[in-house]
Every structure is written in structure tokens, then in C-alpha cells.
Amino acid sequence: MDNFPQTLTSKLTDLETPVLVLDRDRMDQNIQKMRSNLARFSVNFRPHVKTNKSIDVVKNMLGDTSGAITVSTLKEAEYFSAHGFKDILYAVGIIPSKFDHVIRVRQAGTKLIVVLDSLEIAQALGDKAKQARTSFDVMIEIDCDGHRSGVDPESASLIEIGKALVAGGQNLIGVMTHAGNSYNCRSIDAIKKMAMQERDAAVRCANRLRDAGIACPTVSVGSTPTAMLADNLDGVTEVRAGVFVFEDLVMAGLGVCGAEDIALSVLTTVIGHQKEKGWIITDAGWMAMSRDRGTSKQPVDQGYGLVCDLNGELLSDVLVVDANQEHGVIAHRSGDPAKTPDLPIGTMLRILPNHACATSAQHAQYHVVHRDSFDILAVWARFRGW
Ligand SMILES: Cc1ncc(COP(=O)(O)O)c(C=O)c1O
């Protein structure tokens, strides 16, 4: 059994910790910010739902299930298809062992788009389509920044893959790219340049395919930093972004949001002290926070998370400096024990995460509250696994 969901108690203060808390007002504000930002351009929004893995969060983002979404696993595709989504991009390279799973999801009436970046897979998909008497919706993945997968925008293989897909009877939806290196940028200007690089690569590939006589209707780009800071999306038809919905300390470190925008936190309780060391021990270790130390590569390392009081207000320069499986160690950034706040055993705190996708993945549900309120509005389930 995945977990024993806590019964719906009325207040955060009634909960057994650690648990995941979602500030609905901050989330709604983040959604609004992304939407009004993208409204400057003529693009569709295809949010990445891997961050939240929750139909309740996605319905808040899109209103209903008629829109397009991006997923990172076929289980996500299945789940969101079962909840009514009909236009889903599975944005992790497809492999033959998953073709049957894709067909099963498509049989439910969902347009499930797969991505690939090699002739080998394009041909294998063609063989499968012939054998199963079907066709697939496909996007070619482009490597815009050397981050991970994708074809080089100038490579001959782009056209070879496009031709193989068309010859095999597949529906070539277009090209997609993800500027994952935007997470390593060190200035707003660098993110803006990365956004341009992401756009240029995707549009260049779409035009190369078109010049070769291959239709390429969709040009899909996106990461939260580039989606928030792009100045020009000419030629782009859709934008994907995921972590923006909650935001996190990595995004705050990049300057994409402020720590006060982060909607997700882990509620924890003080279980002890090592006063001479200036440590406060809590029940939120890395199982509750995740092992993600994304801010360790940034100019300001936030440890395993920044500490807020129960209201979600940041304590000045207090962070989770270390984490064992079920123990968190909180201290002042300076390491000076005299500066560690006096927080008796039983004090409840909220920890802002480095990486919202990773921290939420440690939990089975969101306890939803309004900003500055302990009242629990709802408990939203999220799912795990593949
Ligand atoms: C293919 C793809 N598209 C979009 C995104 C969304 O990026 P972010 O979470 O920065 O918004 C991701 C994130 O990993 C991704 O892998």
C-alpha cells in the first residue's frame, strides 16, 4: 500500500508531520503570472504536469481537461487520459518496449504524442505502426543547448528522421526542445539569451524540415526560466513549463521568482536540539525533502531547504543544513549557535524545497491551505511510479 492517507483534519496544527503543504494563493498567483507572461505571445500553453502529478492542480491551471499537457511518464499519460485529457505530449524519448503502452493509451481516444531523436527509433515506430495497423503522432526532439537528448539542429539526421516518419505513415506533429541548461544560468541576461537560443534552434529545425518538403506545424519549446524570460517567441507555436506552478529555491536562486512565491512546503515538527552546536532537529529529513541539492551549484546554497514559521513566513537565514533519512538538522546560515532561533520541541515549521518536482515526489498528497491560514481547504492526491 502506497500510504495511509491522513484523515481530513481541519488545521495544519492537527497534522502528524512531515506532510506536504500547498499554498493555493501562491500557486494561483504563479499560474496567473505564467499565463499573463505568455499572453504577450501568440503561443499555446502545454504545461508540463510532472511537477504536480495531480488532476486537482492541473484543473486549477487549465480550468478543464480540454487543453494540451506534457507528461514525463506513460503512467502520467494514462492517469491524465483517464481524467479526460485528450492531447498529451509524452516528452521523454520513446523506445520500442513502450510502443504497446502508447497504443493502449491512444485506444482510449487520447492523442498521445511521442518524441524521438534517432532514425533507428523512427524506423522501429514505422514497423510497429505497420504491424499494429495504426499510426503514431510524433515530435522530433531537438538539442538546443547540449543539455541531454535531441538531434543537433544542423544535422542531416533531422531531415532523415522527418522523411522516415512521413514515409512510414506517421503524423509528424513538429519539433520540440527543452533548454535544460537554463537552470545553470547565472544572470537574467543569460536566461534571456538561453530563451533565444531555444527558440532559434526549434524554429530553425522547423524551417529546415519545411524546406525539405516536410510539414512541421508545431514548434514547441519550454522550461520555466526561458518561458518566463523570453522576449521573442516568433515562430514558436507552443510553450511548455512545469515547475512554475509551485516554484522552488532553485528558481528563486535564478531570479525567476522570489522565495516568497514558493507555494510548496514541507510541514515539520521540532523533535530535539544540540544546543552547543546550534542545531534544531526536526522530523523532515531527506525522505520528506528529497535528496535534491539543486541550490548547491548556485551562488547561495540553501542546504536542504529554507525554514519558515507555521504561517509560511521565512525565518531570516535559517536553513536545513543537513538531512538524514528522517531527521532534518536546522541551523543559522552563519553556523553561529547564538544566532539559532529558540524553537522548543513541538514547534511546527514549514520548509521551502530546493526542487519542487523532487520534494513533491516524496509525498502522496497535498494539504491545501490559503496563505497565512492553518485551515486545510482540501487534500489533493498525487500519484507516483511508472
Ligand atoms: C521536455 C521538458 N519540457 C518542459 C519541461 C518543463 O521545465 P520546467 O519544469 O523548468 O518548467 C521539462 C522539465 O524537465 C522537460 O523535461
Short mmCIF file of N, CA, C and O and ligand atoms in Angstrom, two decimals, residues 48 50-51 70 91 148 176 178 183 222-225 240-244 251, ligand 1:
data_model
loop_
_atom_site.label_atom_id
_atom_site.label_comp_id
_atom_site.label_asym_id
_atom_site.label_seq_id
_atom_site.Cartn_x
_atom_site.Cartn_y
_atom_site.Cartn_z
N HIS A 48 3.80 21.35 -18.38
CA HIS A 48 4.34 20.05 -18.00
C HIS A 48 3.77 19.72 -16.63
O HIS A 48 3.95 20.48 -15.69
N LYS A 50 4.45 17.03 -14.78
CA LYS A 50 5.25 16.10 -13.98
C LYS A 50 5.56 16.67 -12.61
O LYS A 50 5.81 15.92 -11.66
N THR A 51 5.60 17.99 -12.47
CA THR A 51 5.89 18.62 -11.19
C THR A 51 4.83 18.26 -10.17
O THR A 51 5.13 17.97 -9.02
N THR A 70 1.80 18.25 -21.10
CA THR A 70 3.02 17.48 -21.30
C THR A 70 3.18 16.56 -20.10
O THR A 70 2.93 16.98 -18.97
N ALA A 91 7.01 13.58 -23.21
CA ALA A 91 8.22 14.31 -23.65
C ALA A 91 9.52 13.65 -23.23
O ALA A 91 10.52 14.33 -22.99
N ARG A 148 20.91 17.40 -22.95
CA ARG A 148 20.76 15.92 -22.90
C ARG A 148 20.39 15.40 -24.28
O ARG A 148 21.25 15.33 -25.14
N MET A 176 10.26 19.67 -30.98
CA MET A 176 10.21 20.16 -29.59
C MET A 176 11.63 20.21 -29.02
O MET A 176 12.48 19.41 -29.38
N HIS A 178 13.91 21.54 -25.19
CA HIS A 178 13.82 21.96 -23.77
C HIS A 178 15.20 22.50 -23.38
O HIS A 178 16.18 21.76 -23.38
N TYR A 183 18.77 26.16 -16.30
CA TYR A 183 18.89 26.02 -14.84
C TYR A 183 20.30 26.35 -14.36
O TYR A 183 20.51 26.56 -13.17
N GLY A 222 10.34 25.07 -24.17
CA GLY A 222 9.97 25.45 -22.82
C GLY A 222 10.72 24.84 -21.66
O GLY A 222 11.08 23.67 -21.66
N SER A 223 10.94 25.74 -20.72
CA SER A 223 11.35 25.44 -19.35
C SER A 223 10.82 26.65 -18.59
O SER A 223 10.50 27.68 -19.22
N THR A 224 10.72 26.57 -17.29
CA THR A 224 10.19 27.73 -16.56
C THR A 224 11.06 28.98 -16.74
O THR A 224 10.54 30.06 -17.04
N PRO A 225 12.40 28.87 -16.61
CA PRO A 225 13.20 30.11 -16.77
C PRO A 225 13.04 30.74 -18.15
O PRO A 225 12.84 31.96 -18.25
N ARG A 240 6.01 24.93 -23.14
CA ARG A 240 5.81 24.01 -22.02
C ARG A 240 6.57 24.56 -20.81
O ARG A 240 7.69 25.03 -20.94
N ALA A 241 5.95 24.50 -19.66
CA ALA A 241 6.64 24.85 -18.42
C ALA A 241 5.96 24.05 -17.32
O ALA A 241 4.77 23.75 -17.42
N GLY A 242 6.72 23.70 -16.29
CA GLY A 242 6.16 22.83 -15.26
C GLY A 242 6.33 23.33 -13.85
O GLY A 242 5.37 23.53 -13.11
N VAL A 243 7.58 23.61 -13.48
CA VAL A 243 7.86 23.89 -12.07
C VAL A 243 7.30 25.24 -11.63
O VAL A 243 7.10 25.48 -10.43
N PHE A 244 6.99 26.09 -12.60
CA PHE A 244 6.46 27.43 -12.30
C PHE A 244 5.24 27.37 -11.38
O PHE A 244 4.97 28.31 -10.63
N MET A 251 14.60 27.98 -8.60
CA MET A 251 14.06 29.06 -9.44
C MET A 251 14.30 30.42 -8.77
O MET A 251 14.63 31.40 -9.44
C1 LIG B 1 10.86 18.12 -22.07
C2 LIG B 1 10.53 19.09 -20.99
N1 LIG B 1 9.72 20.11 -21.26
C3 LIG B 1 9.40 21.03 -20.33
C4 LIG B 1 9.89 20.94 -19.04
C5 LIG B 1 9.47 21.95 -18.01
O1 LIG B 1 10.54 22.59 -17.45
P1 LIG B 1 10.33 23.44 -16.09
O2 LIG B 1 9.99 22.47 -15.05
O3 LIG B 1 11.60 24.16 -15.91
O4 LIG B 1 9.19 24.36 -16.37
C6 LIG B 1 10.75 19.88 -18.73
C7 LIG B 1 11.32 19.76 -17.39
O5 LIG B 1 12.15 18.94 -17.07
C8 LIG B 1 11.09 18.94 -19.71
O6 LIG B 1 11.89 17.89 -19.46
#
